[in-house]
Short mmCIF file of C-alpha atoms and ligand atoms in Angstrom, two decimals:
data_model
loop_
_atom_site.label_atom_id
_atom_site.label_comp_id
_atom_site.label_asym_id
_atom_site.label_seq_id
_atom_site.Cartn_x
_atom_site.Cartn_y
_atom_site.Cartn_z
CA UNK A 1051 0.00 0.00 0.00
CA UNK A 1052 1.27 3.24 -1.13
CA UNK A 1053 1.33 6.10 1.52
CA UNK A 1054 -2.04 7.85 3.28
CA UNK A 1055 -1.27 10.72 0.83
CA UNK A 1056 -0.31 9.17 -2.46
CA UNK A 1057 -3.75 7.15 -1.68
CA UNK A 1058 -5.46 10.53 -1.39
CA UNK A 1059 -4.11 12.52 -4.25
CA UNK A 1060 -5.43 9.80 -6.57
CA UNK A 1061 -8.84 10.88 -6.38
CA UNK A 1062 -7.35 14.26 -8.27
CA UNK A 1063 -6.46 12.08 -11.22
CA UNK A 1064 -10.00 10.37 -11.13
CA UNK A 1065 -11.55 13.93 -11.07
CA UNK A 1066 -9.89 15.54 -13.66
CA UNK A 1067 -11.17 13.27 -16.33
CA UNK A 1068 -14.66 15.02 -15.38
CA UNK A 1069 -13.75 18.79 -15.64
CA UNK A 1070 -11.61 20.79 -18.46
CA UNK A 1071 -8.34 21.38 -15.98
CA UNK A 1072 -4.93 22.76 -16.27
CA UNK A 1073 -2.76 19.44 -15.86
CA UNK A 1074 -0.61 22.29 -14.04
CA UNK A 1075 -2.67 22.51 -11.52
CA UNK A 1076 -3.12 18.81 -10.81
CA UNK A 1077 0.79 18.46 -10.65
CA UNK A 1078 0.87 22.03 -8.14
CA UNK A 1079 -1.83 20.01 -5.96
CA UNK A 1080 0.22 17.16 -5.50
CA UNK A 1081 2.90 19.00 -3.96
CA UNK A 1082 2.09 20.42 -1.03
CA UNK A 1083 3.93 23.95 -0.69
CA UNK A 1084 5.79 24.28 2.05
CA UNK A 1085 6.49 21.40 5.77
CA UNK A 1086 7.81 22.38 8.76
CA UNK A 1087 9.13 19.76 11.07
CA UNK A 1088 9.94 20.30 14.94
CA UNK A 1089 11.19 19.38 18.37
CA UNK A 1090 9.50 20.80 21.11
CA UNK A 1091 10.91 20.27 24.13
CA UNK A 1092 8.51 20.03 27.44
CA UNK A 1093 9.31 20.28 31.27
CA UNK A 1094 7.36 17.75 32.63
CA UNK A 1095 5.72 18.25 35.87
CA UNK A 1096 8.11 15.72 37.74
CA UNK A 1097 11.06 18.02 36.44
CA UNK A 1098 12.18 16.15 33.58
CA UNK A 1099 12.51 16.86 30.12
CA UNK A 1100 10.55 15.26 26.92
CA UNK A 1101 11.12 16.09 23.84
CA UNK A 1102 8.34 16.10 21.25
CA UNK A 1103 8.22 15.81 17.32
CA UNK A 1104 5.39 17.69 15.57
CA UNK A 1105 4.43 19.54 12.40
CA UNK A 1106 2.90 21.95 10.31
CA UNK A 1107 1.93 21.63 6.48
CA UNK A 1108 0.68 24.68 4.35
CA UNK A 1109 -0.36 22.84 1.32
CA UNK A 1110 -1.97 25.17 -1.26
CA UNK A 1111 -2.59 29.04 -0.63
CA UNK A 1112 -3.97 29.59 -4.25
CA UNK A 1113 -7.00 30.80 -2.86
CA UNK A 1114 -6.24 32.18 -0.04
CA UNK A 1115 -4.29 31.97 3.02
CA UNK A 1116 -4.17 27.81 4.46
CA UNK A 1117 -6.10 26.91 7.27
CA UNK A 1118 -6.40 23.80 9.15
CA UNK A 1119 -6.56 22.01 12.52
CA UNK A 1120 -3.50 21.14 14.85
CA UNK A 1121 -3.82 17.40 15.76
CA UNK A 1122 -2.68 15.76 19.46
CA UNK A 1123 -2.23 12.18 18.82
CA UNK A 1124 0.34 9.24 18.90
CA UNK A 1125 0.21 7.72 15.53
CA UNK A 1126 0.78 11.38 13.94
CA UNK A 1127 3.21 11.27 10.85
CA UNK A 1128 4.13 13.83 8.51
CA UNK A 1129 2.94 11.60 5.76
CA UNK A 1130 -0.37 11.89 7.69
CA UNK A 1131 -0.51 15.83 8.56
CA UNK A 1132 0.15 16.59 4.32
CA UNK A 1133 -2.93 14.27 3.56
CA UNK A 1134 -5.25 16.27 5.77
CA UNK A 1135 -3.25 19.53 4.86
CA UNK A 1136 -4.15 18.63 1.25
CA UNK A 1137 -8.23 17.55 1.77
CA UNK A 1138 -8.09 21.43 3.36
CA UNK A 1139 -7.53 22.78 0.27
CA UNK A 1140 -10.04 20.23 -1.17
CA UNK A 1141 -12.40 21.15 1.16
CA UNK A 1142 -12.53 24.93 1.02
CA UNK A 1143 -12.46 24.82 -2.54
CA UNK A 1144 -15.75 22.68 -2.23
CA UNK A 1145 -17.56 25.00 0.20
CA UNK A 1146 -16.20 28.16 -1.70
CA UNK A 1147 -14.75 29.72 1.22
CA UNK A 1148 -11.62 32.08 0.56
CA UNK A 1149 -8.53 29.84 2.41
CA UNK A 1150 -6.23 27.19 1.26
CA UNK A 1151 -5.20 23.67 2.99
CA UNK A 1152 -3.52 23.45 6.39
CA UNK A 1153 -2.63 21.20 8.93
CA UNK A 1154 -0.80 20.38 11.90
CA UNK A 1155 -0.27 17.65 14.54
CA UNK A 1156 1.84 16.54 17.34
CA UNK A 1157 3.31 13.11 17.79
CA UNK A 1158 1.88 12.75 21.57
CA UNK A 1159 -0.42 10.57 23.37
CA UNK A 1160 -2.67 13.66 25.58
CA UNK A 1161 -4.10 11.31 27.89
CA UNK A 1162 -0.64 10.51 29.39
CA UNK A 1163 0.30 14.48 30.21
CA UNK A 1164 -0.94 16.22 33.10
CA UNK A 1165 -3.26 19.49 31.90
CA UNK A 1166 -0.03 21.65 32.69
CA UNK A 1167 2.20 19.82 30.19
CA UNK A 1168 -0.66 20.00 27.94
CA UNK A 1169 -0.46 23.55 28.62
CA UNK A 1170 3.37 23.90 27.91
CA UNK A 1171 3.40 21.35 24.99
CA UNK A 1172 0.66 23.98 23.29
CA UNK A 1173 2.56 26.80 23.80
CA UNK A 1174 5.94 25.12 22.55
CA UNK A 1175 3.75 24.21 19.53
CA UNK A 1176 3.48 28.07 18.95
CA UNK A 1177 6.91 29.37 19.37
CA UNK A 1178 8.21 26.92 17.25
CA UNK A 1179 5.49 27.67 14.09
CA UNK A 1180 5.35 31.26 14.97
CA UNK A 1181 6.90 32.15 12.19
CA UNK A 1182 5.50 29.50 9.61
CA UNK A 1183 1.52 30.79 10.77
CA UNK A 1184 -0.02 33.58 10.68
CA UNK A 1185 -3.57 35.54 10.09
CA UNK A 1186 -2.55 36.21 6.72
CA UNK A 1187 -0.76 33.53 5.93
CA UNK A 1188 -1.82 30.06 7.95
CA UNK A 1189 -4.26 29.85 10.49
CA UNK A 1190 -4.71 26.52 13.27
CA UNK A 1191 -7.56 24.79 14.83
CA UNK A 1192 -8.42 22.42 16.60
CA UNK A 1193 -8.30 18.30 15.47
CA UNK A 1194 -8.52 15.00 17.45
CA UNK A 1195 -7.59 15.45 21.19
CA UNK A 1196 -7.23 19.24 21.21
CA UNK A 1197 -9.94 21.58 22.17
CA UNK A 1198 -10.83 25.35 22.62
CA UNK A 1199 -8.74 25.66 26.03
CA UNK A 1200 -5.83 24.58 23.82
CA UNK A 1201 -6.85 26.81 20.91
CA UNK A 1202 -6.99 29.95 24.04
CA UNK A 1203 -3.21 28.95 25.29
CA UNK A 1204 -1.79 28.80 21.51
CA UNK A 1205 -3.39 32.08 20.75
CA UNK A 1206 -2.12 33.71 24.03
CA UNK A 1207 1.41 32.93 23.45
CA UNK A 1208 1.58 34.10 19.84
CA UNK A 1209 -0.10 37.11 20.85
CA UNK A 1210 2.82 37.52 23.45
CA UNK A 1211 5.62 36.88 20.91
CA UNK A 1212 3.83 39.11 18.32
CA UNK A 1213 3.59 41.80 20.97
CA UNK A 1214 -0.33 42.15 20.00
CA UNK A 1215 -3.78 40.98 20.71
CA UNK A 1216 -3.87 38.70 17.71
CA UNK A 1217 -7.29 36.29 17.58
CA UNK A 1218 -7.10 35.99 14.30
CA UNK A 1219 -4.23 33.72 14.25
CA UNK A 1220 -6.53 30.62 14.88
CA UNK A 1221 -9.76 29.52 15.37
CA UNK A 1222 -11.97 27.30 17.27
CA UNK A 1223 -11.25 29.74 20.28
CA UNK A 1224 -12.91 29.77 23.23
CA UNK A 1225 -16.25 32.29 23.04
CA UNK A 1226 -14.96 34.49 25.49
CA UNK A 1227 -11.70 35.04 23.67
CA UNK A 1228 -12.78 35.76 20.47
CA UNK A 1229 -14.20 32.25 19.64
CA UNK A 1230 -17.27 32.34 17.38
CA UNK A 1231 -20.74 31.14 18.43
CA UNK A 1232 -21.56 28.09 16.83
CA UNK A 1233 -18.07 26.86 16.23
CA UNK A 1234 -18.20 23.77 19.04
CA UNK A 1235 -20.86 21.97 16.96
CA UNK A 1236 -20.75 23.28 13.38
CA UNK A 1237 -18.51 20.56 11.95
CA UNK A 1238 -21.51 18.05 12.86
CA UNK A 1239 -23.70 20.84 12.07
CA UNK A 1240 -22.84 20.65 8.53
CA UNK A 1241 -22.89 17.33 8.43
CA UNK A 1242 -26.47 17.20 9.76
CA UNK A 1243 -27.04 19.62 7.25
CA UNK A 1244 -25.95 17.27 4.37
CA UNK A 1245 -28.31 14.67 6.03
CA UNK A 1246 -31.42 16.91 5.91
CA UNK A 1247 -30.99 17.35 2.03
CA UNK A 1248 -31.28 13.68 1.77
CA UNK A 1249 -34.07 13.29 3.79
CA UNK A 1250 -35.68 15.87 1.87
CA UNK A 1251 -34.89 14.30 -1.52
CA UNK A 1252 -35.56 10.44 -0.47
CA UNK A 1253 -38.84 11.59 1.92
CA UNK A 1254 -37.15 9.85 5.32
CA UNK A 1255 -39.58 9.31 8.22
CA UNK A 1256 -36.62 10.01 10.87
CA UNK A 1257 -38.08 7.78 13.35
CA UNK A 1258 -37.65 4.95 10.99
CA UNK A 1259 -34.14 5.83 10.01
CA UNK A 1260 -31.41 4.21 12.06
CA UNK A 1261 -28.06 5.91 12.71
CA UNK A 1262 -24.40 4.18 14.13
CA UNK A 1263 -21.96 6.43 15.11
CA UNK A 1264 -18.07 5.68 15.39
CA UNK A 1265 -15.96 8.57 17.62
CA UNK A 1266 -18.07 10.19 20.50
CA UNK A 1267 -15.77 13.06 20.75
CA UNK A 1268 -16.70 16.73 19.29
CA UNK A 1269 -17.88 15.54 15.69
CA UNK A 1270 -19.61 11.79 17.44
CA UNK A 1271 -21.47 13.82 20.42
CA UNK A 1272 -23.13 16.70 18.26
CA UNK A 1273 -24.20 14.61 14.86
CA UNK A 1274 -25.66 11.83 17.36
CA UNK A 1275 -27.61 14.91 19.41
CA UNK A 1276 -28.81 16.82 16.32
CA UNK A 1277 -30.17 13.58 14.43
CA UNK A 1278 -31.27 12.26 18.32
CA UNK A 1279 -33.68 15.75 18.62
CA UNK A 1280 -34.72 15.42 15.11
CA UNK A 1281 -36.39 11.48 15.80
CA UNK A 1282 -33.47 10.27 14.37
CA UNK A 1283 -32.81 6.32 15.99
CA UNK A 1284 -29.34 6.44 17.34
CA UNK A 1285 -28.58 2.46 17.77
CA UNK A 1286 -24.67 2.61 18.64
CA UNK A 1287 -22.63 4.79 19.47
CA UNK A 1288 -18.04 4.11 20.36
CA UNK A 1289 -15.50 5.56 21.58
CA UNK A 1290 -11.32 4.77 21.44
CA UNK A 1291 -12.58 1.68 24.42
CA UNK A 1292 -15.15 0.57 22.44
CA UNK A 1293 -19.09 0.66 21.96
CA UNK A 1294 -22.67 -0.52 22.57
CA UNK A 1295 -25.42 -0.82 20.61
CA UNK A 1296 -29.27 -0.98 21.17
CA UNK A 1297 -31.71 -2.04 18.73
CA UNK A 1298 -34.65 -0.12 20.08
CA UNK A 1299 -31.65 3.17 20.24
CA UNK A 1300 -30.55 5.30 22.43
CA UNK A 1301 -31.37 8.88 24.64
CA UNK A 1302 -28.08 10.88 23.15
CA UNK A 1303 -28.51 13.29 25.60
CA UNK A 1304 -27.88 10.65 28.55
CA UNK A 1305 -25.22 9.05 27.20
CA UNK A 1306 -23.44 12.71 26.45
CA UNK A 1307 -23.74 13.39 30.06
CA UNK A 1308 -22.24 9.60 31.50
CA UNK A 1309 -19.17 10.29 29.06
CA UNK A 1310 -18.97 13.84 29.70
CA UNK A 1311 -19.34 12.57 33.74
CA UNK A 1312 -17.07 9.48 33.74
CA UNK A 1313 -14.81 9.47 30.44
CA UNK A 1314 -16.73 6.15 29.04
CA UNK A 1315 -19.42 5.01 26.56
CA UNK A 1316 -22.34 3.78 28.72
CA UNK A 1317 -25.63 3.15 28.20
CA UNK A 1318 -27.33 4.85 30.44
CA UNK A 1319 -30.99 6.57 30.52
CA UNK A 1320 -30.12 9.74 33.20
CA UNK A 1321 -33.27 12.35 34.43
CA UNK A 1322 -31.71 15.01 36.38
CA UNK A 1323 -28.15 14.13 37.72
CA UNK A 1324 -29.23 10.07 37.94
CA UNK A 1325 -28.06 7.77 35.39
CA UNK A 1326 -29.78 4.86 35.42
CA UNK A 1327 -28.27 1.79 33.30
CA UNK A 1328 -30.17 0.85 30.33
CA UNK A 1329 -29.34 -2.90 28.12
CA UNK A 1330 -27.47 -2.72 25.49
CA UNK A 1331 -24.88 -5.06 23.84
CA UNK A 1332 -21.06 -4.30 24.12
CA UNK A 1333 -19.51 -4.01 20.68
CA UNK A 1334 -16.27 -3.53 19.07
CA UNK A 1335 -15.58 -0.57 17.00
CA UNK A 1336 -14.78 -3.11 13.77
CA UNK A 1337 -18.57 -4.47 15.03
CA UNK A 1338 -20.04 -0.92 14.90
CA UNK A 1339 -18.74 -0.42 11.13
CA UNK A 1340 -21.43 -3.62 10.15
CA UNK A 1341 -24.34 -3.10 11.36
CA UNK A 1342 -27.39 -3.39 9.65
CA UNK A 1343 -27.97 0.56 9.92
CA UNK A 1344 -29.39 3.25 7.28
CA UNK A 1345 -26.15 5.62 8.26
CA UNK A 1346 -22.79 5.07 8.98
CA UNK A 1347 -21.35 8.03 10.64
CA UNK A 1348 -17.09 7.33 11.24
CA UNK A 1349 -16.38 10.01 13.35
CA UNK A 1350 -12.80 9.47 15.06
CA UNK A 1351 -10.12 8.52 12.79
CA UNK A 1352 -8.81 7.86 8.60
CA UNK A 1353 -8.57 4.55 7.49
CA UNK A 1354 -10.96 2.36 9.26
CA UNK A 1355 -13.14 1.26 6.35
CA UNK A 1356 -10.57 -0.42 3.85
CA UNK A 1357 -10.55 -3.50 1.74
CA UNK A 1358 -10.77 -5.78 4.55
CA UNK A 1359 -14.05 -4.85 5.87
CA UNK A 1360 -15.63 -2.85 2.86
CA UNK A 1361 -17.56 -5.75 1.59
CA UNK A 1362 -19.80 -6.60 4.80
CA UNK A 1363 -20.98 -2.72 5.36
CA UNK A 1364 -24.38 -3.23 5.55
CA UNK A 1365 -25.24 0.78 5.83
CA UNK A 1366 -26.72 2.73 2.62
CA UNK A 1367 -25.49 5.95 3.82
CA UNK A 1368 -22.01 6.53 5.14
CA UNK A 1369 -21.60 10.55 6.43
CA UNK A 1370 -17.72 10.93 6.58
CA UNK A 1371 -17.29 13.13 9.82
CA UNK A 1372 -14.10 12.08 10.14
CA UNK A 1373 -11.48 12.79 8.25
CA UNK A 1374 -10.35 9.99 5.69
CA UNK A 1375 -12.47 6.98 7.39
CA UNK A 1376 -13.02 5.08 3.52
CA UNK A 1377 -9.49 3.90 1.90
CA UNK A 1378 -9.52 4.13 -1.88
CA UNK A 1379 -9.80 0.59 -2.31
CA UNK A 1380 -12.90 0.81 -0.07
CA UNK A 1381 -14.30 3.47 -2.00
CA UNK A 1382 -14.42 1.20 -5.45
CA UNK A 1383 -16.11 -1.95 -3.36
CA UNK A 1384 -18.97 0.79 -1.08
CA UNK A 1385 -19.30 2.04 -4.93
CA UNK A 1386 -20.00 -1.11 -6.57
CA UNK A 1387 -22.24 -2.17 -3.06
CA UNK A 1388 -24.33 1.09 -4.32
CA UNK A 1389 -23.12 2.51 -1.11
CA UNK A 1390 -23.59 6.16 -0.74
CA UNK A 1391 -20.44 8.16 0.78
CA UNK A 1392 -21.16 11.59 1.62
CA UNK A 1393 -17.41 12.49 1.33
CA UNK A 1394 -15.54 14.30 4.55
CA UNK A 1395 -14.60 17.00 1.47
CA UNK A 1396 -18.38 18.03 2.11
CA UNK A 1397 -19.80 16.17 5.53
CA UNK A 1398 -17.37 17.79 7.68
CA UNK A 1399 -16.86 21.25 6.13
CA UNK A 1400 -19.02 22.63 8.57
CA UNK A 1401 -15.93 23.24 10.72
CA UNK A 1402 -13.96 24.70 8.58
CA UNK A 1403 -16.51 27.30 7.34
CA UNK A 1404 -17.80 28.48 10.85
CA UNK A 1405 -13.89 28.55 11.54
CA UNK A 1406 -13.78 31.03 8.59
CA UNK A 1407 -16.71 32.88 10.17
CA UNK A 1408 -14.43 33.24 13.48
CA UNK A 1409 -11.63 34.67 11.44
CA UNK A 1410 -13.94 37.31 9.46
CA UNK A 1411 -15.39 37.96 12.78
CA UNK A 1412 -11.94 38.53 14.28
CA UNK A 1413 -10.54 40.64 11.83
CA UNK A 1414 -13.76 42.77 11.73
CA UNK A 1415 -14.00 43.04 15.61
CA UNK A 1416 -18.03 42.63 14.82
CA UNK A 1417 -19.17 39.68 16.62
CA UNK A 1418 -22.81 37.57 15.12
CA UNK A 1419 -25.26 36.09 16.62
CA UNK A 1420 -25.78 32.14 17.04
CA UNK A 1421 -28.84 32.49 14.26
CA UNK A 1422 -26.82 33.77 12.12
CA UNK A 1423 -24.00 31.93 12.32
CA UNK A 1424 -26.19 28.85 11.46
CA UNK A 1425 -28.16 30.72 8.97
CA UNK A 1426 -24.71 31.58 7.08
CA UNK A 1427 -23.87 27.59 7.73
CA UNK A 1428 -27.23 26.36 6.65
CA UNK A 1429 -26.73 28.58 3.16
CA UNK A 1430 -23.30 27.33 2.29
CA UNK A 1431 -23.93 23.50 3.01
CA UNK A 1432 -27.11 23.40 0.93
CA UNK A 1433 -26.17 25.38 -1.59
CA UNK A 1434 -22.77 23.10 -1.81
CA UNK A 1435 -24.77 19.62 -1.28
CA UNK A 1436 -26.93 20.03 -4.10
CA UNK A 1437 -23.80 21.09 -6.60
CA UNK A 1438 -22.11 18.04 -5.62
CA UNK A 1439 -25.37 15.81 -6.04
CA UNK A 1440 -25.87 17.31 -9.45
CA UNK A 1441 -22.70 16.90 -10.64
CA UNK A 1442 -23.03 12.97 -9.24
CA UNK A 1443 -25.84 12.98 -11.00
CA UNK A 1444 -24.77 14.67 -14.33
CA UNK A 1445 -22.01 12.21 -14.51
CA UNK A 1446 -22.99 9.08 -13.11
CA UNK A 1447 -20.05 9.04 -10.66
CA UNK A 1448 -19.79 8.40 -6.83
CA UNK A 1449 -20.31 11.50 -4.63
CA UNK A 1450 -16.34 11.87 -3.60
CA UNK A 1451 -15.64 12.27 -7.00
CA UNK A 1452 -17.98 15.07 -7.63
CA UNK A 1453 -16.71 16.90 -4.81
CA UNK A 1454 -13.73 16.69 -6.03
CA UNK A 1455 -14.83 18.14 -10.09
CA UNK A 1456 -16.64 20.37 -7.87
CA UNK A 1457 -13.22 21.37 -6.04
CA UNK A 1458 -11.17 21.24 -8.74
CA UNK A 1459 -12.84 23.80 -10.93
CA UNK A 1460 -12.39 26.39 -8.26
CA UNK A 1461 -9.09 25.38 -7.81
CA UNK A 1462 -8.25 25.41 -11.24
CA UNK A 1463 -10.00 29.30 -11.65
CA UNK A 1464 -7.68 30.39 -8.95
CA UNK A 1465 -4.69 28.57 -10.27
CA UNK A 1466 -5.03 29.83 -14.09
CA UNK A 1467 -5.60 33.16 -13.21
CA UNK A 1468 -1.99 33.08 -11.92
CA UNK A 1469 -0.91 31.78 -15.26
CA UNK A 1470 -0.19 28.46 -16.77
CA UNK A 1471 1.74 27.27 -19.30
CA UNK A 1472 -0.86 28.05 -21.96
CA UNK A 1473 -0.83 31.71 -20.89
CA UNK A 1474 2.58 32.01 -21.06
CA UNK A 1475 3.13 30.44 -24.19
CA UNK A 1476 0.44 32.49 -26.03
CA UNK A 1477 1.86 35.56 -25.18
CA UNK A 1478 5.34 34.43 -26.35
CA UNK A 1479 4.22 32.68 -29.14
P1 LIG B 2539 -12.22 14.38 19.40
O1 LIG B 2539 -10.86 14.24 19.97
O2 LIG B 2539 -13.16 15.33 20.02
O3 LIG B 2539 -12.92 12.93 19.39
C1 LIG B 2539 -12.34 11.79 18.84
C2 LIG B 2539 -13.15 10.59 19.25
O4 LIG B 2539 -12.67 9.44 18.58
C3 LIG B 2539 -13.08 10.26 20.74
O5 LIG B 2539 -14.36 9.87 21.21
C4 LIG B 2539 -12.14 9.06 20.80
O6 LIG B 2539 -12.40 8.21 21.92
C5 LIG B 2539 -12.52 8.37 19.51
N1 LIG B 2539 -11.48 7.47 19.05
C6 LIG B 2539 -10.13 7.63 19.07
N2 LIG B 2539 -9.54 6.52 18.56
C7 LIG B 2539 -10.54 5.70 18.20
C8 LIG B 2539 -10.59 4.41 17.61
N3 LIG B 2539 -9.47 3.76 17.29
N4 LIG B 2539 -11.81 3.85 17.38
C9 LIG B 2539 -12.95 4.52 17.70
N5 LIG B 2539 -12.96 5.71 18.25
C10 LIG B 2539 -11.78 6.29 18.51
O7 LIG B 2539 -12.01 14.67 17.86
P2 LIG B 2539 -13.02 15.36 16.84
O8 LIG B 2539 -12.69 16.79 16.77
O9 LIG B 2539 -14.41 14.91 17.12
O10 LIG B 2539 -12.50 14.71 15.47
C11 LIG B 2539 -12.99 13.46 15.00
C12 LIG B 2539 -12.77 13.37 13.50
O11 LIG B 2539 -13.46 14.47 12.89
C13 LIG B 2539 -11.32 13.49 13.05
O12 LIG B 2539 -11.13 12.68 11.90
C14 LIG B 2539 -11.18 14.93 12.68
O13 LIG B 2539 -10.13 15.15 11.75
C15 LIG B 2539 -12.54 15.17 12.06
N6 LIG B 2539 -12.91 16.58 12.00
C16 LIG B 2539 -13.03 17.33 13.12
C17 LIG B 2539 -13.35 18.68 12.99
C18 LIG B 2539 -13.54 19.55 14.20
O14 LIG B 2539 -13.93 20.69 14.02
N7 LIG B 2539 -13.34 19.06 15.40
C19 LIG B 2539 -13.55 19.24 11.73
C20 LIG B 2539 -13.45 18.44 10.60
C21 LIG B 2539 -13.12 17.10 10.75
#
């Protein structure tokens, strides 16, 4: 198996053969533009000192400055930050938003760090890429296992090295620092949004609609809780330990509060503070993927639908919250299974465009209200969704492809209008 991104750049090739495109502009997208690689070294609290590896990847800036979210995790690689740098520029090029691709990630297991080397290990992050980001030129946010606090300390401490108040440096802030409303549940938001278009088109009773959902972190919590309050049924839900699952589903809103309370996935039924314990079946997380559900929602990390398990998803609907979740080889078998994949290029863009909403807000100093921050959101996905669908449509081709002819047109717009070859060799010729 080639690497994560040489897997994801493919889908370029597959998309151009869809849309008139600079071949240019396919070869600048499979470079990313510029990696930064560093050591950040960490006091611990017992007075030692650790050394961490992490990174930063500005991947395409063609239309406009990159943006993208800083990931805590062990199995981070550089191979894996450019991937997710690179479906950032995908992805704002599908939701039309004015920012390039981004990412960042630390090689770092969170759990094992106290919340003050948390604290120091963010702020390390910064004074290493403080001169690599930037509001104009590359702005974080947060991934898997980092959160608005973190988002608060990194902005702090390149505000102190700039020697300015500077919120616009990264998003996903905490409200009361400059953090936008709407921003802690818009990258489900969108997703939800994507879901009611469907619903719409295929006339879903959302009672009779069941929903499994893998990763009960920011993106898992909120997408189960939206579909939950819209009569959605919610039959399994997981978590890095595992899941459980319940035929007749579950009350989301119970099972937020026991994780939120305890750390773990439990199926519990809670009025007031009291949690009462509800059956359900312990599952695996390679269980979850097969059920026999109407939507698939992978939610925590890339790769975990590939050619080995492809073949016995039983869902017609997969919403790719997470970034990544269906390998390339998975994509052809869920294709040929008549498997619809709402692609993460569209399902979890919601993040990324409220994000842009924080920055606008930022540099305008004018703050919106919660309406219309969904309002703007609820515009943008729609309008987005139903491109993508009719492009699907027009062509006959799976919905990841579409997104990315849909991409790739507004990539290649911003691209040519620097120049190409063929403008160049007109004007000499
Ligand atoms: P998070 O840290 O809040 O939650 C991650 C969840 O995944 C946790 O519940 C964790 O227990 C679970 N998990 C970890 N390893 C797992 C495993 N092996 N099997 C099953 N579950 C596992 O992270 P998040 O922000 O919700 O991000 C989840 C996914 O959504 C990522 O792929 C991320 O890139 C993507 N995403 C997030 C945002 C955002 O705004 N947060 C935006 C776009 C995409």
């Amino acid at each position: 198996m080639g690497s994560l991104f040489d897997d994801a750049i493919g889908n370029l090739d597959m998309a151009a053969e869809y849309v008139s495109v600079e071949p240019e502009v396919i070869e600048r997208l499979k470079h990313p533009k510029c990696a930064l690689e560093m050591n950040i070294p960490v006091r611990m609290d017992d007075g030692s000192l650790q050394i961490f590896r992490g990174f930063r990847v500005r991947h395409n800036d063609s239309r406009g400055p990159t943006k993208g979210g800083i990931r805590f995790h062990p199995n981070v690689s550089l191979d894996e930050v450019k991937t997710l740098a690179f479906w950032m520029t995908v992805k704002c090029a599908v939701v039309g938003i004015p920012l390039g691709g981004g990412k960042g990630g630390v090689i770092v297991d969170p759990k094992q760090l106290s919340r003050m080397e948390v604290e120091r290990l963010s702020r390390g992050y910064i004074r290493q890429a403080v001169d690599f980001i930037g509001p104009h030129t590359d702005i974080p946010a947060p991934d898997v296992y980092t959160n608005p606090m973190i988002m608060g300390w990194m902005m702090d401490e390149y505000s102190k090295l700039q020697r300015q108040h500077s919120p616009a440096v990264i998003t996903g802030k905490p409200v009361s620092m400059g953090g936008s409303l709407g921003r802690d549940d818009a990258t489900a938001r969108g997703g939800y949004f994507c879901v009611k278009e469907l619903e719409a088109m295929k006339h879903w009773e959302p009672k009779n609609i069941t929903v499994a959902v893998q990763g009960f972190g920011n993106a898992g919590q909120h997408i189960a809780s939206l579909l939950h309050a819209d009569g959605y049924k919610v039959v399994a839900v997981s978590d890095s330990q595992g899941g459980i699952h319940s035929k007749e589903g579950f009350d989301v809103p119970s099972l937020i509060y026991a994780k939120l309370d305890t750390k773990k996935v439990k199926a519990v039924y809670c009025e007031g503070s009291v949690c009462e314990a509800v059956p359900a079946e312990h599952i695996t997380n390679e269980e979850l993927l097969e059920l026999d559900v109407d939507i698939l929602i992978p939610a925590a990390l890339e790769n975990v639908i590939t050619d080995k398990n492809a073949s016995a998803i039983k869902a017609k609907y997969i919403l790719e919250l997470a970034n990544g979740p269906v390998t390339g080889h998975a994509d052809t078998i869920l294709q040929k299974n008549d498997v619809v994949v709402i692609p993460d290029i569209l399902a979890n863009a919601g993040g990324v465009t409220v994000s842009y909403f924080e920055w606008v807000q930022n540099k305008n100093g004018l703050y919106w209200g919660l309406d219309e921050v969904h309002q703007r959101l609820h515009a943008i996905m729609t309008r987005e969704f139903k491109c993508v669908y009719s492009i699907m449509q027009e062509h006959g081709i799976s919905m990841r492809t579409a997104a990315y002819v849909h991409a790739l047109s507004r990539l290649n717009d911003a691209i040519f209008a620097q120049g190409t070859q063929r403008y160049f060799a007109e004007s000499t010729g």
